[in-house]
Amino acid sequence: MFRDAICRIFIFLIHFWLWIEYIVIKILPSSLIRPQVESACRLDAENKGIVTVADARFYTQVASKSLLGLCESYKKGWIRVIKLEKMFENILRNEVTDNLVVKYKEFLDYLEFDLFRVKMVEPIYDSAKIVIIQIFSCFPLDAEVTALICGSDILVSCALWLSPSDTLDTAQANKMASLALQLRLTRGMRILEIGGGFGSMAKFLADKHGVHVVTTTTLREEVEFAKRNCAGSSVDVRLSDGKNLLEKVEKFDRILAIEVLEHVWRTDYADFFSNISQYLKPEGLFVLQCNGLNDSKMGNVNGFNPGVRFPYLNELITATQGHFVLEELKNIGPHYEKTWQAWASNFAKGRKRFAEMRGEAYCREWEFATALMATLSKLGMIQEVLISYLSNETTFMIGSLTLLVLTVILYKKCFHGSYELTMDCTQLGFENVGRDGFKGLKKRVMINELRKRREAVGGYPNPYPNGWFRILDSAQLLPQESKEVNVLGLNLVAWRGPSGDVFVADAYCPHLGAHLGVSSRVLELPNVNLKMWETREIDDTIYLWYHADGQCPSWYPESGLSNTEKNYKCRSIVSVQIGCLIQYGPGIQHTRANTPTADIKLLISFTPRDFMLVDFTAKIYMSPWVTNMTVKSFADVFVNQLTRDIRVLNRKQYMSKPVLLSEDKTITKFRRWYNQFYSASKDKKIKKNEEELEF
């Protein structure tokens, strides 16, 4: 009480000093005051044609009350302004605030509102009954009237403008979706929202994300409206006194506070964050959205609303120490300019109604305030920050488990993991191309020309065999994502539905021919006649069934990778006809072995892109206890040999009637066996009792 009395005495003395100052200014001749005010307000420069002084009392008012005096002069009609935002921009862009008189005014504001006011015993945010009123007490408390200004969601906070076509309602919906994403919600979580206003954010989180929300506010009018607004949703609306958020401490998975900290005073920040930390679970997340300052040009406080104070970032960092750990900080301040402008536009549409309710002076003060805030946001003098905090208990748990985590990582590094190598091998074997002939052509053009010459020779088997072909790895296709697939001379589109099933169809829309796999995602599939392709997803691989005659699958691939975990995937592109590649490919019959020390499986797939271009994919699977060094060594040997083979295959010519020795009789048998997979070769299928090759 003694400290409170001392502070009140000092505030009285400051007010007394300001009264004396006002009397002195009124006595002084206008020839001394007028030049100073015109210079500070840029009336003799950039604002000369924008501001017109209609009453000489304007100079005395501004000289004695600074910005508040400028507002009162505009409210009373002592000045006429063509464009308020332009006037403020001209004033604030120039260094008039470095003037000694202006700094003296800022110092007095600091003494009254920031030094002595905060030392009162009763915390400021105990009586923070202006949560909805925001900056300048210019928002009405009536929900229906506020909706005329702030949009259908009645959110009196910064919106998020993501597109030039966004309306205020769209931008506020963007903000709610962005906050929900930052909260990292899962169904069934309990959320505490501080300063929930009319309940729109709580309703959005409960309805869209399946969470239970407890939202608090300090105004009975808001509680009554929020209960009606959130009827039928999993939302609990409670009245709070500001200091004690709830009657008793409860634990929540997430806590959200949108533009509440502005009503908490500097010395109460530590208590505010300490209070919140009591309600957050150890693994919880706290998201704070608030206005902030990086500049003191306008002073941290002013006479517009003594109950509002914009924090500095360093004050927040200091106040949260010991309670939270900063996870992410984002400045969305540029969006506030558009938000204030949208509110001002809506206010202008209903100005006649507001003038009847509150009077012309109220409307002019509202216009002054919104224009000033829009300009401050535009110039970055006021920022809107979005901060994510982790519970301090979470970081303690992480620190205590660091040694265990490092041990697990070391173990996984030695005994777990997968490797992937992707190569474009289409130029292997063409190293000497370009030295002779093809003058003036690029190497890629020369290689394509040589490939066409090989195609023109003739004697090749039919382009594509019937069977199952690998088109994608499972990890390459996310839920509700579409991807372009070009295989077997076809243009296809693959997508994964919400259930996780994979679908493949012809890529071109039958409506106007748009490619469905380019810059698209799955929203809805109308009833159109798309050609669908049979698919199977096995061993983290997506397979497509192809048959030249459109017949259904006669067999299905099966999984054979049980008891294996490690894998090394090698993918390359080979310039050769698929029949040649399979005939020349790895001779599995030469590598059979029974090994008691390791279970090694080799999964090889060949998928033609077109007639002379084949995707070759090899996956090497090993037992989980085999070290990574062993997997890597085995794979390196495989890749080394593969690149040597591809160098030959890229320049290989298919011989329909090769010259063979007696020892090469298996080549003929292989070709006869392989021809059964071509539709045009049905009559050449080997008989059931004829000798078959085994692999």
XYZ file of C-alpha atoms in Angstrom:
695
model
C 0.000 0.000 0.000
C 2.835 2.387 0.812
C 4.426 1.797 -2.586
C 1.053 2.283 -4.267
C 0.601 5.598 -2.468
C 4.057 6.790 -3.545
C 3.275 5.979 -7.181
C -0.032 7.801 -7.046
C 1.675 10.879 -5.576
C 4.204 10.904 -8.406
C 1.466 10.547 -10.997
C -0.414 13.458 -9.405
C 2.750 15.579 -9.569
C 3.190 14.727 -13.248
C -0.415 15.715 -13.962
C 0.103 18.941 -12.027
C 3.235 19.677 -14.034
C 1.386 19.040 -17.302
C -1.382 21.418 -16.204
C 1.165 24.165 -15.508
C 2.783 23.428 -18.862
C -0.586 23.798 -20.606
C -1.205 27.154 -18.930
C 2.249 28.407 -19.980
C 1.716 27.271 -23.582
C -1.608 29.110 -23.740
C 0.069 32.293 -22.518
C 2.965 32.096 -24.995
C 2.489 33.987 -28.264
C 1.410 31.850 -31.231
C 4.441 33.092 -33.193
C 6.633 30.907 -30.945
C 4.404 27.805 -30.881
C 3.096 27.721 -34.449
C 6.452 27.116 -36.243
C 7.299 24.284 -33.851
C 3.952 22.518 -34.374
C 4.013 23.013 -38.162
C 7.492 21.522 -38.280
C 6.545 18.539 -36.112
C 3.389 17.838 -38.157
C 5.165 18.573 -41.470
C 2.563 21.235 -42.309
C 5.249 23.327 -43.938
C 6.515 20.438 -46.094
C 4.984 17.145 -47.252
C 1.614 17.707 -45.536
C 1.148 21.223 -46.819
C -1.610 20.315 -49.261
C -2.982 17.413 -47.213
C -3.740 19.130 -43.864
C -5.677 22.374 -43.477
C -5.858 24.130 -40.090
C -9.391 25.386 -39.427
C -8.938 26.572 -35.824
C -5.865 28.171 -34.194
C -6.501 26.179 -31.003
C -4.970 23.251 -32.914
C -1.442 24.588 -32.293
C -1.913 24.896 -28.519
C -3.554 21.472 -28.319
C -0.739 19.692 -30.188
C 1.992 21.578 -28.336
C 0.585 20.543 -24.956
C -0.723 17.021 -25.681
C 1.354 15.884 -28.640
C -0.269 12.944 -30.502
C -3.330 12.948 -28.257
C -3.710 16.645 -29.009
C -3.520 15.919 -32.737
C -6.308 13.344 -32.325
C -8.505 15.712 -30.299
C -7.993 18.456 -32.884
C -9.105 16.137 -35.685
C -12.047 14.887 -33.591
C -13.247 18.424 -32.922
C -12.785 19.496 -36.548
C -9.961 21.954 -35.869
C -8.046 20.439 -38.800
C -9.230 18.941 -42.066
C -7.200 16.068 -43.539
C -7.558 14.778 -47.096
C -5.710 11.504 -46.441
C -4.987 10.518 -42.840
C -2.579 7.664 -43.634
C -0.549 9.924 -45.925
C -0.314 12.537 -43.182
C 0.935 10.012 -40.637
C 3.419 8.545 -43.104
C 4.899 11.974 -43.808
C 5.214 12.667 -40.081
C 6.659 9.297 -39.090
C 9.032 8.820 -42.025
C 10.873 11.994 -41.055
C 13.033 12.175 -37.966
C 10.860 14.763 -36.238
C 10.712 12.536 -33.195
C 14.385 13.242 -32.602
C 13.322 16.772 -31.699
C 14.174 17.630 -28.090
C 10.586 18.697 -27.337
C 9.206 15.390 -28.627
C 11.677 13.407 -26.539
C 10.655 15.445 -23.510
C 7.018 14.457 -24.153
C 7.974 10.799 -24.496
C 9.855 11.006 -21.210
C 6.789 12.368 -19.391
C 4.629 9.583 -20.872
C 7.194 7.058 -19.694
C 7.125 8.445 -16.154
C 3.329 8.448 -15.975
C 2.392 5.284 -17.816
C 5.434 3.024 -17.742
C 7.468 3.739 -14.622
C 5.107 4.635 -11.798
C 1.898 3.073 -13.119
C 3.400 -0.427 -13.151
C 4.530 -0.212 -9.552
C 0.994 -0.152 -8.202
C 0.148 -3.155 -6.047
C -2.813 -4.289 -8.179
C -1.629 -5.788 -11.490
C -2.854 -4.056 -14.613
C -4.247 -7.182 -16.174
C -6.543 -7.796 -13.183
C -8.766 -5.118 -14.624
C -8.100 -5.872 -18.281
C -11.730 -5.453 -19.233
C -10.804 -4.160 -22.677
C -9.750 -7.375 -24.396
C -12.214 -6.799 -27.227
C -11.685 -3.047 -27.280
C -8.061 -3.458 -28.360
C -5.986 -0.400 -29.092
C -8.025 2.766 -28.779
C -11.326 1.775 -27.144
C -12.829 2.172 -30.591
C -14.543 -1.210 -30.940
C -18.100 -1.430 -29.583
C -18.896 -4.225 -27.160
C -22.040 -5.291 -28.988
C -21.268 -8.420 -31.053
C -23.612 -7.638 -33.918
C -22.230 -4.127 -34.286
C -18.621 -5.342 -33.985
C -19.300 -7.890 -36.736
C -20.078 -5.005 -39.101
C -16.465 -3.856 -38.649
C -14.519 -7.073 -38.012
C -16.325 -9.525 -40.248
C -18.586 -12.492 -39.650
C -16.103 -14.275 -37.345
C -15.848 -11.196 -35.071
C -12.091 -11.607 -34.639
C -10.509 -8.376 -33.406
C -6.937 -9.375 -34.241
C -4.526 -9.419 -37.163
C -5.726 -11.440 -40.171
C -3.531 -13.314 -42.633
C -3.731 -12.082 -46.235
C -2.390 -14.817 -48.519
C -3.921 -13.755 -51.821
C -4.755 -10.406 -53.471
C -8.344 -11.628 -53.797
C -8.729 -12.349 -50.064
C -11.581 -10.666 -48.231
C -11.502 -9.906 -44.507
C -13.455 -13.103 -43.740
C -11.106 -15.155 -45.931
C -8.030 -13.607 -44.312
C -9.353 -14.326 -40.813
C -10.049 -17.929 -41.869
C -6.443 -18.107 -43.108
C -5.252 -16.874 -39.710
C -7.287 -19.476 -37.813
C -6.015 -22.280 -40.070
C -2.428 -21.047 -39.664
C -2.707 -20.967 -35.864
C -4.208 -24.457 -35.843
C -1.260 -25.661 -37.915
C 1.213 -24.009 -35.550
C -0.491 -25.655 -32.567
C 0.140 -29.102 -34.133
C -3.209 -30.461 -33.013
C -4.381 -34.053 -32.820
C -7.909 -35.222 -32.089
C -8.861 -35.382 -28.421
C -6.407 -32.728 -27.189
C -7.463 -30.206 -24.531
C -6.832 -26.583 -25.527
C -6.918 -23.477 -23.337
C -7.601 -20.203 -25.171
C -6.947 -17.017 -23.195
C -8.948 -13.955 -24.226
C -11.234 -15.903 -26.554
C -13.567 -12.989 -27.251
C -16.762 -14.081 -28.994
C -15.593 -17.718 -29.303
C -14.977 -17.957 -33.057
C -11.434 -19.331 -32.750
C -12.487 -21.912 -30.155
C -15.384 -23.066 -32.339
C -13.062 -23.393 -35.350
C -10.549 -25.539 -33.457
C -13.231 -27.776 -31.933
C -15.202 -28.309 -35.159
C -12.312 -28.636 -37.603
C -9.748 -30.506 -35.497
C -11.772 -32.539 -33.014
C -10.259 -30.974 -29.875
C -11.900 -29.793 -26.656
C -11.408 -26.063 -26.037
C -11.730 -24.105 -22.807
C -11.907 -20.419 -23.738
C -11.774 -17.558 -21.221
C -12.700 -13.894 -21.388
C -13.067 -11.059 -18.867
C -16.345 -9.674 -20.261
C -19.765 -11.091 -19.396
C -21.184 -9.852 -22.700
C -18.625 -11.956 -24.566
C -19.283 -15.022 -22.410
C -23.010 -14.911 -23.175
C -22.465 -14.473 -26.922
C -19.662 -17.090 -27.088
C -21.905 -19.698 -25.428
C -24.563 -19.135 -28.083
C -21.949 -19.046 -30.844
C -20.303 -22.313 -29.732
C -23.503 -24.228 -29.003
C -23.115 -27.793 -30.233
C -19.313 -27.590 -30.326
C -16.864 -29.073 -27.820
C -16.189 -25.657 -26.267
C -16.370 -24.597 -22.612
C -16.709 -20.808 -22.206
C -15.627 -19.407 -18.835
C -15.477 -15.966 -17.242
C -12.016 -15.045 -15.899
C -10.803 -12.193 -13.712
C -7.606 -11.936 -15.771
C -5.169 -12.813 -12.995
C -6.498 -16.270 -12.200
C -7.254 -17.830 -15.563
C -9.433 -20.600 -14.086
C -10.890 -21.292 -10.661
C -8.531 -24.232 -10.239
C -5.409 -25.378 -12.064
C -6.082 -27.790 -14.948
C -3.608 -29.293 -17.394
C -3.849 -28.642 -21.141
C -2.009 -29.968 -24.182
C -1.938 -26.561 -25.881
C -2.480 -22.960 -24.790
C -3.308 -20.118 -27.178
C -3.313 -16.382 -26.412
C -4.203 -13.950 -29.218
C -3.456 -10.263 -28.546
C -3.874 -10.525 -24.779
C -0.360 -9.605 -23.679
C -0.969 -5.975 -24.700
C -3.146 -5.674 -21.582
C -0.444 -7.008 -19.254
C 2.041 -4.540 -17.816
C 5.812 -4.932 -18.089
C 6.494 -5.930 -14.489
C 3.641 -8.448 -14.627
C 5.051 -10.364 -17.619
C 6.901 -12.891 -15.452
C 3.761 -13.563 -13.350
C 1.675 -13.854 -16.523
C 3.924 -16.496 -18.082
C 4.396 -18.288 -14.762
C 0.629 -18.505 -14.414
C 0.266 -19.977 -17.915
C 3.042 -22.529 -17.372
C 1.047 -24.039 -14.481
C -1.716 -25.017 -16.917
C 0.537 -26.560 -19.592
C 1.446 -30.236 -19.675
C 5.188 -31.087 -19.686
C 5.108 -31.934 -23.394
C 2.750 -29.033 -24.188
C 2.994 -26.069 -26.576
C 2.090 -22.409 -25.950
C 1.395 -20.125 -28.934
C 1.298 -16.358 -28.384
C 0.200 -13.724 -30.902
C 0.713 -10.116 -29.890
C 1.672 -6.637 -31.027
C 5.265 -5.667 -30.394
C 7.633 -2.738 -30.784
C 11.126 -2.438 -32.152
C 11.134 1.347 -32.032
C 10.255 4.000 -29.440
C 9.448 6.797 -31.885
C 5.792 6.833 -30.852
C 6.519 5.944 -27.253
C 5.499 2.657 -25.703
C 2.358 4.140 -24.203
C 0.160 7.156 -24.845
C -3.010 8.763 -23.672
C -5.248 6.961 -26.158
C -5.565 3.926 -23.929
C -3.416 3.801 -20.790
C -4.393 0.136 -20.275
C -2.528 -1.001 -23.396
C 1.224 -1.493 -23.667
C 3.130 -3.014 -26.568
C 6.016 -5.218 -25.384
C 9.536 -5.268 -26.758
C 10.896 -8.620 -27.895
C 13.723 -8.622 -25.351
C 11.157 -8.157 -22.574
C 9.328 -11.296 -23.694
C 12.534 -13.323 -23.842
C 13.493 -12.232 -20.329
C 10.012 -12.847 -18.890
C 9.706 -16.385 -20.298
C 13.052 -17.593 -18.973
C 12.533 -20.452 -16.568
C 8.984 -21.044 -17.802
C 9.219 -21.659 -21.554
C 11.769 -22.238 -24.286
C 11.366 -20.259 -27.505
C 10.700 -22.627 -30.408
C 9.677 -20.313 -33.266
C 9.201 -16.581 -33.837
C 7.416 -15.147 -36.854
C 6.611 -11.536 -37.795
C 3.210 -11.167 -39.473
C 3.160 -7.395 -38.990
C 2.769 -6.514 -42.703
C -0.642 -8.236 -42.608
C -1.881 -5.840 -39.933
C -1.869 -2.861 -42.296
C -4.408 -4.591 -44.564
C -6.437 -5.694 -41.540
C -6.756 -2.157 -40.199
C -7.594 -0.885 -43.677
C -10.314 -3.533 -44.031
C -11.787 -2.551 -40.657
C -11.702 1.114 -41.682
C -13.437 0.260 -44.971
C -16.197 -1.640 -43.171
C -16.569 1.212 -40.693
C -16.912 3.708 -43.535
C -19.765 1.634 -45.016
C -21.710 1.812 -41.746
C -20.494 5.253 -40.676
C -23.968 6.764 -40.656
C -25.198 4.116 -38.227
C -22.173 4.557 -35.944
C -22.605 8.339 -35.973
C -26.199 7.924 -34.805
C -25.075 5.530 -32.049
C -21.944 7.303 -30.794
C -21.830 10.729 -32.421
C -19.652 12.371 -35.062
C -16.695 12.886 -32.671
C -16.511 9.135 -32.022
C -16.444 8.400 -35.769
C -13.638 10.889 -36.370
C -11.611 9.429 -33.478
C -12.117 5.943 -34.929
C -10.910 7.075 -38.360
C -7.879 8.742 -36.789
C -6.971 5.635 -34.762
C -7.307 3.106 -37.594
C -5.303 5.258 -40.007
C -2.531 5.701 -37.422
C -2.362 1.968 -36.671
C -2.328 1.051 -40.373
C 0.558 3.460 -40.954
C 2.526 2.243 -37.930
C 2.123 -1.334 -39.202
C 3.140 -0.342 -42.718
C 6.328 1.346 -41.492
C 7.169 -1.550 -39.156
C 7.007 0.613 -36.027
C 4.442 -1.808 -34.626
C 4.912 -5.472 -35.400
C 2.614 -8.450 -34.992
C 4.626 -11.419 -33.748
C 3.600 -15.064 -33.586
C 5.675 -17.020 -31.064
C 5.681 -20.727 -30.201
C 6.992 -21.776 -26.804
C 7.782 -25.277 -25.571
C 7.151 -26.135 -21.963
C 10.366 -25.807 -19.942
C 9.663 -29.262 -18.506
C 9.840 -30.632 -22.033
C 13.360 -29.320 -22.532
C 14.385 -30.723 -19.157
C 13.124 -34.142 -20.210
C 14.960 -33.834 -23.516
C 18.174 -32.904 -21.744
C 17.929 -35.826 -19.349
C 17.464 -38.235 -22.266
C 20.265 -36.824 -24.431
C 22.722 -39.599 -23.629
C 20.132 -42.260 -24.401
C 19.233 -40.592 -27.702
C 22.877 -40.365 -28.742
C 23.305 -44.049 -27.929
C 20.285 -44.954 -30.059
C 21.574 -42.808 -32.925
C 24.962 -44.509 -32.773
C 23.279 -47.914 -32.811
C 21.049 -46.942 -35.742
C 24.084 -45.559 -37.573
C 25.853 -48.895 -37.322
C 23.001 -51.373 -37.628
C 20.037 -49.599 -39.218
C 19.378 -47.427 -42.210
C 18.887 -47.388 -45.942
C 20.869 -45.988 -48.834
C 19.783 -44.745 -52.210
C 21.719 -44.038 -55.400
C 20.094 -42.585 -58.533
C 22.096 -42.432 -61.755
C 21.405 -41.256 -65.293
C 23.383 -43.809 -67.269
C 22.107 -42.898 -70.729
C 25.469 -41.383 -71.715
C 27.632 -44.288 -70.581
C 29.330 -45.831 -73.597
C 29.053 -42.614 -75.603
C 32.231 -41.001 -74.251
C 33.835 -40.793 -77.685
C 30.778 -39.342 -79.403
C 31.475 -35.880 -80.772
C 35.135 -36.349 -81.574
C 34.403 -37.377 -85.132
C 31.333 -36.526 -87.196
C 28.144 -34.743 -86.079
C 29.903 -31.410 -86.333
C 28.113 -28.531 -84.612
C 25.629 -30.729 -82.719
C 25.362 -31.026 -78.945
C 26.327 -34.348 -77.415
C 22.782 -35.171 -76.287
C 21.514 -34.672 -79.843
C 24.273 -36.932 -81.173
C 23.356 -39.703 -78.677
C 19.668 -39.507 -79.641
C 20.623 -39.756 -83.325
C 22.652 -42.922 -82.682
C 19.767 -44.375 -80.683
C 17.350 -43.790 -83.604
C 19.748 -45.572 -85.963
C 19.643 -48.605 -83.669
C 15.839 -48.543 -83.671
C 15.737 -48.385 -87.482
C 17.712 -51.601 -87.956
C 14.614 -53.707 -87.146
C 14.305 -57.208 -85.865
C 13.338 -56.158 -82.379
C 10.645 -58.021 -80.467
C 7.399 -56.182 -79.760
C 7.842 -52.996 -77.707
C 6.426 -53.915 -74.313
C 5.788 -57.262 -72.647
C 2.696 -57.948 -70.545
C 3.172 -58.017 -66.790
C 3.624 -56.001 -63.589
C 5.944 -52.970 -63.755
C 7.328 -50.806 -60.980
C 6.206 -47.172 -61.443
C 6.971 -45.507 -58.064
C 8.258 -46.153 -54.579
C 5.564 -45.864 -51.923
C 7.345 -42.942 -50.255
C 7.140 -40.935 -53.496
C 3.332 -40.690 -53.326
C 1.872 -38.944 -50.275
C -1.830 -39.062 -49.267
C -4.053 -36.959 -51.571
C -1.029 -36.195 -53.757
C -0.933 -36.762 -57.502
C 2.157 -37.482 -59.560
C 2.900 -37.682 -63.271
C 4.006 -41.142 -64.454
C 5.447 -41.757 -67.923
C 6.001 -45.456 -68.564
C 5.454 -47.939 -71.409
C 4.990 -45.085 -73.849
C 1.963 -43.916 -71.848
C 1.163 -40.680 -70.057
C -0.421 -41.596 -66.726
C -1.266 -39.948 -63.416
C -1.023 -41.715 -60.048
C -2.588 -40.542 -56.791
C -3.105 -41.785 -53.284
C -6.556 -41.400 -51.781
C -7.383 -40.438 -48.163
C -7.612 -44.145 -47.291
C -4.053 -44.712 -48.536
C -5.028 -46.699 -51.640
C -3.152 -45.962 -54.877
C -4.958 -45.287 -58.151
C -3.583 -44.838 -61.679
C -5.455 -43.407 -64.655
C -4.777 -41.905 -68.073
C -3.227 -38.492 -67.521
C -5.322 -36.356 -69.850
C -8.739 -35.117 -68.720
C -11.465 -36.112 -71.213
C -13.088 -32.695 -70.761
C -10.523 -30.344 -72.353
C -7.346 -32.394 -72.233
C -5.634 -30.973 -69.146
C -2.853 -33.112 -67.697
C -4.143 -34.274 -64.307
C -0.686 -34.847 -62.863
C 0.667 -31.302 -63.307
C 0.387 -28.931 -60.306
C -2.649 -30.711 -58.923
C -3.876 -32.435 -55.802
C -6.834 -34.719 -55.303
C -9.980 -32.869 -54.175
C -12.897 -34.683 -55.751
C -13.334 -37.186 -58.569
C -16.482 -36.581 -60.636
C -18.152 -39.430 -62.483
C -16.089 -39.349 -65.680
C -14.941 -42.164 -67.915
C -11.228 -42.251 -67.005
C -9.291 -45.325 -68.031
C -8.091 -46.884 -64.784
C -5.086 -49.185 -64.465
C -4.673 -52.117 -62.086
C -2.120 -51.468 -59.318
C -0.589 -53.288 -56.371
C 1.524 -51.859 -53.530
C 3.958 -54.404 -52.149
C 7.290 -54.054 -50.319
C 7.183 -50.225 -50.399
C 6.821 -50.334 -54.183
C 3.859 -49.474 -56.441
C 3.350 -51.820 -59.408
C 1.181 -51.328 -62.509
C -0.375 -54.126 -64.591
C 0.094 -53.716 -68.357
C -1.420 -55.918 -71.069
C -1.399 -54.966 -74.729
C -4.879 -56.459 -75.198
C -6.303 -54.988 -71.988
C -6.713 -58.346 -70.271
C -6.989 -58.630 -66.478
C -3.985 -59.821 -64.441
C -3.301 -63.538 -64.665
C -0.987 -63.435 -61.648
C -0.003 -61.077 -58.846
C 3.360 -60.149 -57.288
C 3.987 -61.407 -53.788
C 6.044 -60.031 -50.915
C 9.261 -61.829 -50.087
C 11.034 -59.419 -47.774
C 10.183 -60.791 -44.341
C 12.944 -60.639 -41.724
C 14.786 -57.948 -43.673
C 15.147 -54.293 -42.825
C 18.230 -52.699 -44.389
C 18.094 -51.810 -48.039
C 20.230 -50.211 -50.669
C 18.318 -48.888 -53.665
C 20.096 -48.271 -56.947
C 18.115 -46.670 -59.774
C 19.489 -45.983 -63.242
C 18.212 -45.144 -66.718
C 19.485 -47.379 -69.522
C 19.243 -46.735 -73.249
C 18.316 -50.214 -74.461
C 15.293 -52.303 -75.441
C 13.841 -54.144 -72.408
C 14.273 -57.582 -73.997
C 18.002 -57.009 -74.395
C 18.306 -55.773 -70.818
C 16.588 -58.785 -69.307
C 18.549 -61.200 -71.489
C 21.839 -59.548 -70.580
C 20.873 -58.689 -66.993
C 22.332 -60.120 -63.782
C 22.665 -63.879 -64.004
C 21.034 -64.927 -60.782
C 21.813 -68.561 -61.521
C 25.506 -67.691 -61.137
C 25.087 -66.106 -57.705
C 23.115 -68.683 -55.759
C 24.494 -69.333 -52.293
C 23.331 -70.471 -48.911
C 24.885 -68.130 -46.360
C 24.527 -68.820 -42.639
C 25.673 -65.314 -41.723
C 23.278 -63.030 -43.605
C 19.923 -63.029 -45.359
C 20.426 -61.077 -48.595
C 17.639 -60.479 -51.110
C 17.943 -58.694 -54.437
C 14.797 -57.183 -55.970
C 15.281 -56.038 -59.577
C 12.692 -54.309 -61.757
C 12.771 -53.085 -65.363
C 10.229 -50.484 -66.470
C 10.337 -49.147 -70.064
C 9.759 -45.434 -70.417
C 9.601 -45.841 -74.159
C 10.914 -48.306 -76.725
C 14.611 -47.582 -76.158
C 14.695 -46.165 -72.603
C 14.362 -48.366 -69.522
C 14.267 -47.513 -65.803
C 16.383 -50.102 -64.011
C 15.853 -50.358 -60.243
C 17.678 -52.729 -57.929
C 16.947 -53.004 -54.216
C 19.253 -54.962 -51.947
C 17.667 -56.127 -48.678
C 19.569 -57.554 -45.719
C 18.906 -58.748 -42.198
C 18.485 -55.956 -39.626
C 21.516 -57.007 -37.591
C 23.930 -56.736 -40.536
C 26.089 -53.613 -40.158
C 25.670 -50.700 -42.529
C 29.270 -51.101 -43.668
C 28.462 -54.582 -44.959
C 25.404 -53.333 -46.865
C 27.366 -50.444 -48.340
C 30.265 -52.673 -49.412
C 27.964 -55.196 -51.080
C 26.079 -52.407 -52.853
C 29.233 -50.642 -54.043
C 30.429 -53.845 -55.712
C 27.016 -54.274 -57.327
C 26.904 -50.690 -58.638
C 30.479 -50.879 -59.932
C 29.665 -53.978 -61.974
C 26.321 -52.503 -63.078
C 27.892 -49.375 -64.589
C 30.297 -51.563 -66.586
C 27.383 -53.591 -67.951
C 25.355 -50.486 -68.819
C 28.289 -49.107 -70.813
C 27.883 -52.147 -73.076
C 24.064 -52.205 -73.051
C 23.719 -48.578 -74.156
C 25.529 -49.411 -77.406
C 24.114 -52.922 -77.844
C 22.182 -53.884 -80.981
C 19.465 -56.535 -80.818
C 20.160 -59.404 -83.203
C 17.001 -61.270 -84.184
C 19.087 -64.131 -85.610
C 22.302 -64.165 -83.609
C 25.269 -66.374 -84.486
C 25.421 -68.817 -81.590
C 27.717 -71.591 -80.470
C 26.467 -74.890 -79.145
C 27.166 -73.652 -75.652
C 24.721 -70.737 -76.223
C 21.598 -72.882 -76.565
C 20.166 -71.397 -73.359
C 19.907 -68.010 -75.137
C 17.441 -69.480 -77.630
C 15.491 -71.157 -74.840
C 15.400 -67.881 -72.915
C 14.027 -65.990 -75.927
C 11.346 -68.573 -76.523
C 10.378 -68.483 -72.849
C 10.366 -64.663 -72.785
C 8.214 -64.349 -75.927
C 5.216 -65.721 -74.051
C 4.862 -62.334 -72.318
C 4.185 -60.556 -75.639
C 0.633 -60.459 -76.960
C 1.734 -60.800 -80.579
C 3.665 -63.948 -79.676
C 0.901 -66.049 -78.113
C 1.313 -68.712 -80.775
C 4.980 -68.985 -79.901
C 4.447 -69.777 -76.243
C 6.289 -72.866 -75.146
C 4.196 -75.940 -74.546
C 3.349 -76.898 -71.026
C 5.499 -80.030 -71.080
C 8.419 -78.343 -72.835
C 11.621 -77.666 -70.909
C 11.529 -74.286 -69.147
C 14.293 -72.147 -67.768
C 14.567 -71.737 -64.045
C 15.941 -68.689 -62.247
